[in-house]
Amino acid sequence: MLPKITDSQWAEYLDLGYLKLGRIDSAVLQQMQTRIDDIMLGQANTPYDNMLMQLDSATGAYEDAGAQSKGFKGPTLDYRKIQDLEYDPVFLSYLQAPIFANICAHVHGPAAPIAIQRAMFMNKPAQKGTFLPWHQDRWTSYDRDPQITVWTALDPATRENGCVQVIPRSHQFGLINPTHPSGFLSKAQSAAICTPDRIVHLELQPGEVALLHNYLLHASDINRSTQSRRAFSVCYMDAATRCLRKKRAPRTFTPVFVR
């Protein structure tokens, strides 16, 4: 599995807002690759009704992607997003690995219980995929902001197939568009801040893992290659977080590390 993060690596993460952690075992990678394909094709014994599943757009435009709603949308490898994978035993086992418990303890303190804000599969099918605009992973519906995301490449993540793009050190800017419910920048903010000279393409090998600060500005392009770009993204949070939404039933979060 992944090695423990050193003090110098933590310093790099705090400076840049992201850190490459290394690569997971090939057997673990293969298990997740097979599992997510089985889930997309409707062949997995998993609680589909609990999972948010979204089909990819045909145009590449973010606003044209399918509805984000619970339940299976039919057998296809063209899903854009599958969320709530903490309900699946394969992905739950992975996200509870000791290295991730150590990371959460370092960020939140060794006594803090940790829950999952979201555990999701993100996909850019070959020669398809949806452009994801510049944003910070921040939501106005919580009483505190989740701080970290662990992003695992299930395929090669390259510039050609739509790897994550980041603006190093942008997590130090604070909240850039705090009134947006999901942290997305306006077009004017994106044009002013996310200039080509600042962008780093976070290319990863299959099984390579990156730690991201949730305030780090990031985006991703469409897939212009014949290689899919599958990934598993987990946002960990303080389990004491409360949902502030009043119009709907309060959301509950799955605890994964209880101290």
CSV table of C-alpha atoms in Angstrom, one decimal:
chain,number,residue,atom,x,y,z
A,1,MET,CA,0.0,0.0,0.0
A,2,LEU,CA,1.0,3.6,0.1
A,3,PRO,CA,3.9,4.8,2.4
A,4,LYS,CA,3.3,7.1,5.3
A,5,ILE,CA,3.7,10.8,4.4
A,6,THR,CA,6.9,12.4,5.6
A,7,ASP,CA,7.2,15.8,7.2
A,8,SER,CA,8.8,17.2,4.0
A,9,GLN,CA,5.9,15.9,2.0
A,10,TRP,CA,3.4,17.5,4.3
A,11,ALA,CA,5.3,20.8,3.9
A,12,GLU,CA,5.1,20.4,0.1
A,13,TYR,CA,1.3,19.7,0.3
A,14,LEU,CA,0.8,22.8,2.5
A,15,ASP,CA,2.7,24.9,0.0
A,16,LEU,CA,1.2,23.7,-3.3
A,17,GLY,CA,-2.2,22.4,-2.2
A,18,TYR,CA,-1.6,18.9,-3.7
A,19,LEU,CA,0.7,16.0,-3.3
A,20,LYS,CA,1.3,12.8,-5.2
A,21,LEU,CA,1.3,9.9,-2.7
A,22,GLY,CA,2.6,7.0,-4.9
A,23,ARG,CA,0.9,4.0,-6.5
A,24,ILE,CA,-1.4,1.4,-5.0
A,25,ASP,CA,-0.9,-2.4,-5.4
A,26,SER,CA,-1.8,-3.6,-8.9
A,27,ALA,CA,-4.2,-6.2,-7.4
A,28,VAL,CA,-6.1,-3.5,-5.6
A,29,LEU,CA,-6.2,-1.4,-8.7
A,30,GLN,CA,-7.5,-4.3,-10.9
A,31,GLN,CA,-10.2,-5.1,-8.3
A,32,MET,CA,-11.5,-1.5,-8.4
A,33,GLN,CA,-11.3,-1.3,-12.3
A,34,THR,CA,-13.3,-4.5,-12.6
A,35,ARG,CA,-15.8,-3.5,-9.9
A,36,ILE,CA,-16.6,-0.1,-11.4
A,37,ASP,CA,-17.2,-1.6,-14.8
A,38,ASP,CA,-19.5,-4.2,-13.3
A,39,ILE,CA,-21.4,-1.5,-11.5
A,40,MET,CA,-21.8,0.5,-14.7
A,41,LEU,CA,-23.0,-2.6,-16.6
A,42,GLY,CA,-25.5,-3.5,-13.9
A,43,GLN,CA,-23.6,-6.7,-13.0
A,44,ALA,CA,-22.6,-5.9,-9.4
A,45,ASN,CA,-24.4,-7.0,-6.2
A,46,THR,CA,-24.4,-3.4,-4.9
A,47,PRO,CA,-27.2,-1.0,-3.6
A,48,TYR,CA,-27.9,0.9,-6.8
A,49,ASP,CA,-30.9,2.7,-5.3
A,50,ASN,CA,-28.5,4.4,-2.8
A,51,MET,CA,-26.2,5.6,-5.4
A,52,LEU,CA,-26.3,8.9,-7.4
A,53,MET,CA,-25.6,8.0,-11.0
A,54,GLN,CA,-25.1,10.5,-13.9
A,55,LEU,CA,-24.7,9.7,-17.6
A,56,ASP,CA,-22.1,11.6,-19.6
A,57,SER,CA,-23.0,14.4,-21.9
A,58,ALA,CA,-23.1,13.9,-25.7
A,59,THR,CA,-21.7,17.4,-26.3
A,60,GLY,CA,-18.9,17.7,-23.8
A,61,ALA,CA,-20.7,20.7,-22.1
A,62,TYR,CA,-21.1,20.5,-18.3
A,63,GLU,CA,-24.7,21.7,-18.5
A,64,ASP,CA,-25.6,19.0,-20.9
A,65,ALA,CA,-24.7,16.0,-18.7
A,66,GLY,CA,-27.4,13.7,-17.5
A,67,ALA,CA,-29.5,14.2,-14.4
A,68,GLN,CA,-27.7,13.6,-11.1
A,69,SER,CA,-30.2,11.3,-9.4
A,70,LYS,CA,-30.3,8.0,-7.5
A,71,GLY,CA,-30.5,4.7,-9.3
A,72,PHE,CA,-29.3,2.7,-12.3
A,73,LYS,CA,-29.6,4.4,-15.7
A,74,GLY,CA,-29.0,1.3,-17.8
A,75,PRO,CA,-25.9,-0.8,-18.8
A,76,THR,CA,-23.3,1.4,-20.3
A,77,LEU,CA,-19.6,2.4,-19.7
A,78,ASP,CA,-20.6,6.0,-20.5
A,79,TYR,CA,-21.4,7.1,-16.9
A,80,ARG,CA,-19.9,10.4,-16.0
A,81,LYS,CA,-20.3,10.1,-12.2
A,82,ILE,CA,-21.3,7.5,-9.7
A,83,GLN,CA,-21.5,8.7,-6.2
A,84,ASP,CA,-22.2,7.1,-2.7
A,85,LEU,CA,-19.6,4.3,-3.4
A,86,GLU,CA,-19.0,4.1,0.4
A,87,TYR,CA,-22.1,1.8,0.2
A,88,ASP,CA,-20.1,-0.6,-2.0
A,89,PRO,CA,-17.9,-3.1,-0.1
A,90,VAL,CA,-15.0,-3.0,-2.6
A,91,PHE,CA,-14.7,0.8,-2.6
A,92,LEU,CA,-15.4,1.1,1.2
A,93,SER,CA,-12.5,-1.3,1.9
A,94,TYR,CA,-10.2,0.8,-0.2
A,95,LEU,CA,-11.1,4.2,1.3
A,96,GLN,CA,-10.7,2.8,4.8
A,97,ALA,CA,-7.0,2.0,4.2
A,98,PRO,CA,-4.6,2.9,7.1
A,99,ILE,CA,-2.8,5.5,5.1
A,100,PHE,CA,-6.0,7.5,4.6
A,101,ALA,CA,-6.8,7.2,8.3
A,102,ASN,CA,-3.3,8.6,9.0
A,103,ILE,CA,-3.9,11.5,6.6
A,104,CYS,CA,-7.3,12.3,8.3
A,105,ALA,CA,-5.7,12.2,11.7
A,106,HIS,CA,-3.0,14.6,10.6
A,107,VAL,CA,-5.5,17.1,9.2
A,108,HIS,CA,-8.3,16.8,11.7
A,109,GLY,CA,-6.5,15.6,14.8
A,110,PRO,CA,-6.0,12.1,16.2
A,111,ALA,CA,-9.2,12.2,18.3
A,112,ALA,CA,-11.6,13.4,15.6
A,113,PRO,CA,-14.1,10.9,14.0
A,114,ILE,CA,-14.1,11.0,10.3
A,115,ALA,CA,-17.0,10.6,7.8
A,116,ILE,CA,-17.4,10.6,4.0
A,117,GLN,CA,-18.7,13.7,2.3
A,118,ARG,CA,-18.7,11.9,-1.0
A,119,ALA,CA,-17.0,8.8,-2.5
A,120,MET,CA,-17.4,8.9,-6.2
A,121,PHE,CA,-16.3,7.5,-9.5
A,122,MET,CA,-15.5,10.1,-12.2
A,123,ASN,CA,-15.3,9.1,-15.8
A,124,LYS,CA,-14.3,10.6,-19.1
A,125,PRO,CA,-15.1,7.9,-21.7
A,126,ALA,CA,-12.8,7.5,-24.7
A,127,GLN,CA,-13.3,10.4,-27.1
A,128,LYS,CA,-16.1,11.8,-25.0
A,129,GLY,CA,-16.1,13.3,-21.5
A,130,THR,CA,-17.5,16.5,-20.1
A,131,PHE,CA,-15.6,19.7,-19.4
A,132,LEU,CA,-15.6,20.4,-15.7
A,133,PRO,CA,-15.3,24.2,-15.1
A,134,TRP,CA,-12.8,25.8,-12.6
A,135,HIS,CA,-14.0,25.4,-9.0
A,136,GLN,CA,-13.1,24.7,-5.4
A,137,ASP,CA,-14.6,21.7,-3.6
A,138,ARG,CA,-16.7,23.7,-1.2
A,139,TRP,CA,-20.4,23.6,-0.4
A,140,THR,CA,-22.5,26.3,1.4
A,141,SER,CA,-24.9,23.7,2.8
A,142,TYR,CA,-22.5,22.6,5.6
A,143,ASP,CA,-21.6,24.2,8.9
A,144,ARG,CA,-17.9,23.7,8.2
A,145,ASP,CA,-15.9,23.0,5.0
A,146,PRO,CA,-14.5,19.6,4.2
A,147,GLN,CA,-10.7,19.9,3.8
A,148,ILE,CA,-9.2,17.1,1.9
A,149,THR,CA,-9.8,14.8,-1.1
A,150,VAL,CA,-7.9,11.7,-2.1
A,151,TRP,CA,-8.0,11.1,-5.9
A,152,THR,CA,-7.0,7.7,-7.3
A,153,ALA,CA,-6.4,7.2,-11.1
A,154,LEU,CA,-8.0,4.0,-12.4
A,155,ASP,CA,-6.6,4.7,-15.9
A,156,PRO,CA,-3.7,6.8,-17.1
A,157,ALA,CA,-4.7,10.4,-16.5
A,158,THR,CA,-3.1,12.5,-19.3
A,159,ARG,CA,-3.5,16.0,-20.9
A,160,GLU,CA,-5.0,14.2,-23.9
A,161,ASN,CA,-7.7,12.3,-22.0
A,162,GLY,CA,-8.7,15.1,-19.6
A,163,CYS,CA,-6.5,14.9,-16.5
A,164,VAL,CA,-7.2,17.2,-13.6
A,165,GLN,CA,-5.8,20.7,-14.0
A,166,VAL,CA,-4.8,22.7,-10.9
A,167,ILE,CA,-3.6,26.1,-10.0
A,168,PRO,CA,-0.8,25.5,-7.5
A,169,ARG,CA,-1.1,27.5,-4.2
A,170,SER,CA,-4.6,28.6,-5.0
A,171,HIS,CA,-5.8,27.0,-1.8
A,172,GLN,CA,-4.1,29.9,-0.1
A,173,PHE,CA,-6.5,32.4,-1.8
A,174,GLY,CA,-9.4,31.4,0.5
A,175,LEU,CA,-12.9,31.2,-0.9
A,176,ILE,CA,-13.0,32.9,-4.3
A,177,ASN,CA,-16.7,32.7,-5.0
A,178,PRO,CA,-18.2,32.0,-1.6
A,179,THR,CA,-21.8,32.6,-2.6
A,180,HIS,CA,-21.8,29.8,-5.2
A,181,PRO,CA,-23.4,26.7,-3.6
A,182,SER,CA,-20.7,24.4,-5.0
A,183,GLY,CA,-17.7,26.7,-5.2
A,184,PHE,CA,-17.6,27.3,-8.9
A,185,LEU,CA,-15.9,30.4,-10.2
A,186,SER,CA,-17.6,32.9,-12.5
A,187,LYS,CA,-16.4,33.1,-16.1
A,188,ALA,CA,-14.7,36.4,-15.2
A,189,GLN,CA,-12.9,34.9,-12.2
A,190,SER,CA,-11.7,31.9,-14.2
A,191,ALA,CA,-10.4,34.1,-17.0
A,192,ALA,CA,-8.5,36.3,-14.5
A,193,ILE,CA,-7.1,33.6,-12.2
A,194,CYS,CA,-6.8,30.4,-14.2
A,195,THR,CA,-4.4,31.7,-16.9
A,196,PRO,CA,-2.4,29.2,-19.0
A,197,ASP,CA,0.9,30.1,-17.4
A,198,ARG,CA,-0.5,29.1,-13.9
A,199,ILE,CA,-2.1,25.8,-14.9
A,200,VAL,CA,-0.4,22.5,-14.0
A,201,HIS,CA,-1.8,19.3,-15.6
A,202,LEU,CA,-1.9,16.6,-12.8
A,203,GLU,CA,-0.9,13.6,-15.0
A,204,LEU,CA,-1.0,10.3,-13.1
A,205,GLN,CA,-0.3,6.7,-13.9
A,206,PRO,CA,-2.9,4.0,-13.3
A,207,GLY,CA,-3.1,3.4,-9.5
A,208,GLU,CA,-1.3,6.6,-8.7
A,209,VAL,CA,-2.9,8.6,-5.9
A,210,ALA,CA,-3.0,12.4,-5.2
A,211,LEU,CA,-4.0,14.3,-2.1
A,212,LEU,CA,-5.8,17.6,-2.8
A,213,HIS,CA,-6.7,20.5,-0.6
A,214,ASN,CA,-10.4,21.2,-1.1
A,215,TYR,CA,-9.8,24.9,-1.8
A,216,LEU,CA,-7.3,24.1,-4.6
A,217,LEU,CA,-8.7,25.4,-7.8
A,218,HIS,CA,-9.1,22.6,-10.3
A,219,ALA,CA,-10.9,21.7,-13.6
A,220,SER,CA,-10.7,19.1,-16.3
A,221,ASP,CA,-11.1,19.0,-20.0
A,222,ILE,CA,-12.9,16.6,-22.4
A,223,ASN,CA,-11.3,13.3,-23.4
A,224,ARG,CA,-9.7,13.6,-26.9
A,225,SER,CA,-8.1,10.1,-26.8
A,226,THR,CA,-9.0,6.5,-27.3
A,227,GLN,CA,-8.2,5.8,-23.6
A,228,SER,CA,-10.9,6.3,-20.9
A,229,ARG,CA,-10.0,8.3,-17.9
A,230,ARG,CA,-11.6,6.7,-14.9
A,231,ALA,CA,-10.9,7.8,-11.3
A,232,PHE,CA,-12.1,7.3,-7.7
A,233,SER,CA,-12.4,10.5,-5.6
A,234,VAL,CA,-13.0,10.5,-1.9
A,235,CYS,CA,-13.7,13.6,0.2
A,236,TYR,CA,-13.2,13.0,3.9
A,237,MET,CA,-14.7,15.3,6.5
A,238,ASP,CA,-15.1,15.9,10.2
A,239,ALA,CA,-17.9,13.6,11.3
A,240,ALA,CA,-19.3,16.4,13.5
A,241,THR,CA,-20.3,18.3,10.3
A,242,ARG,CA,-23.9,19.2,10.0
A,243,CYS,CA,-26.0,20.0,7.0
A,244,LEU,CA,-27.7,23.4,7.0
A,245,ARG,CA,-30.4,22.7,4.4
A,246,LYS,CA,-33.8,23.3,5.8
A,247,LYS,CA,-36.1,22.6,2.8
A,248,ARG,CA,-35.0,18.9,2.6
A,249,ALA,CA,-34.3,16.2,5.2
A,250,PRO,CA,-30.8,16.8,6.7
A,251,ARG,CA,-28.2,14.7,5.0
A,252,THR,CA,-26.4,12.1,7.1
A,253,PHE,CA,-22.7,11.1,6.5
A,254,THR,CA,-21.2,7.6,6.7
A,255,PRO,CA,-18.6,7.4,9.5
A,256,VAL,CA,-15.4,5.6,8.3
A,257,PHE,CA,-12.8,6.3,11.0
A,258,VAL,CA,-14.1,6.3,14.6
A,259,ARG,CA,-11.6,7.2,17.3
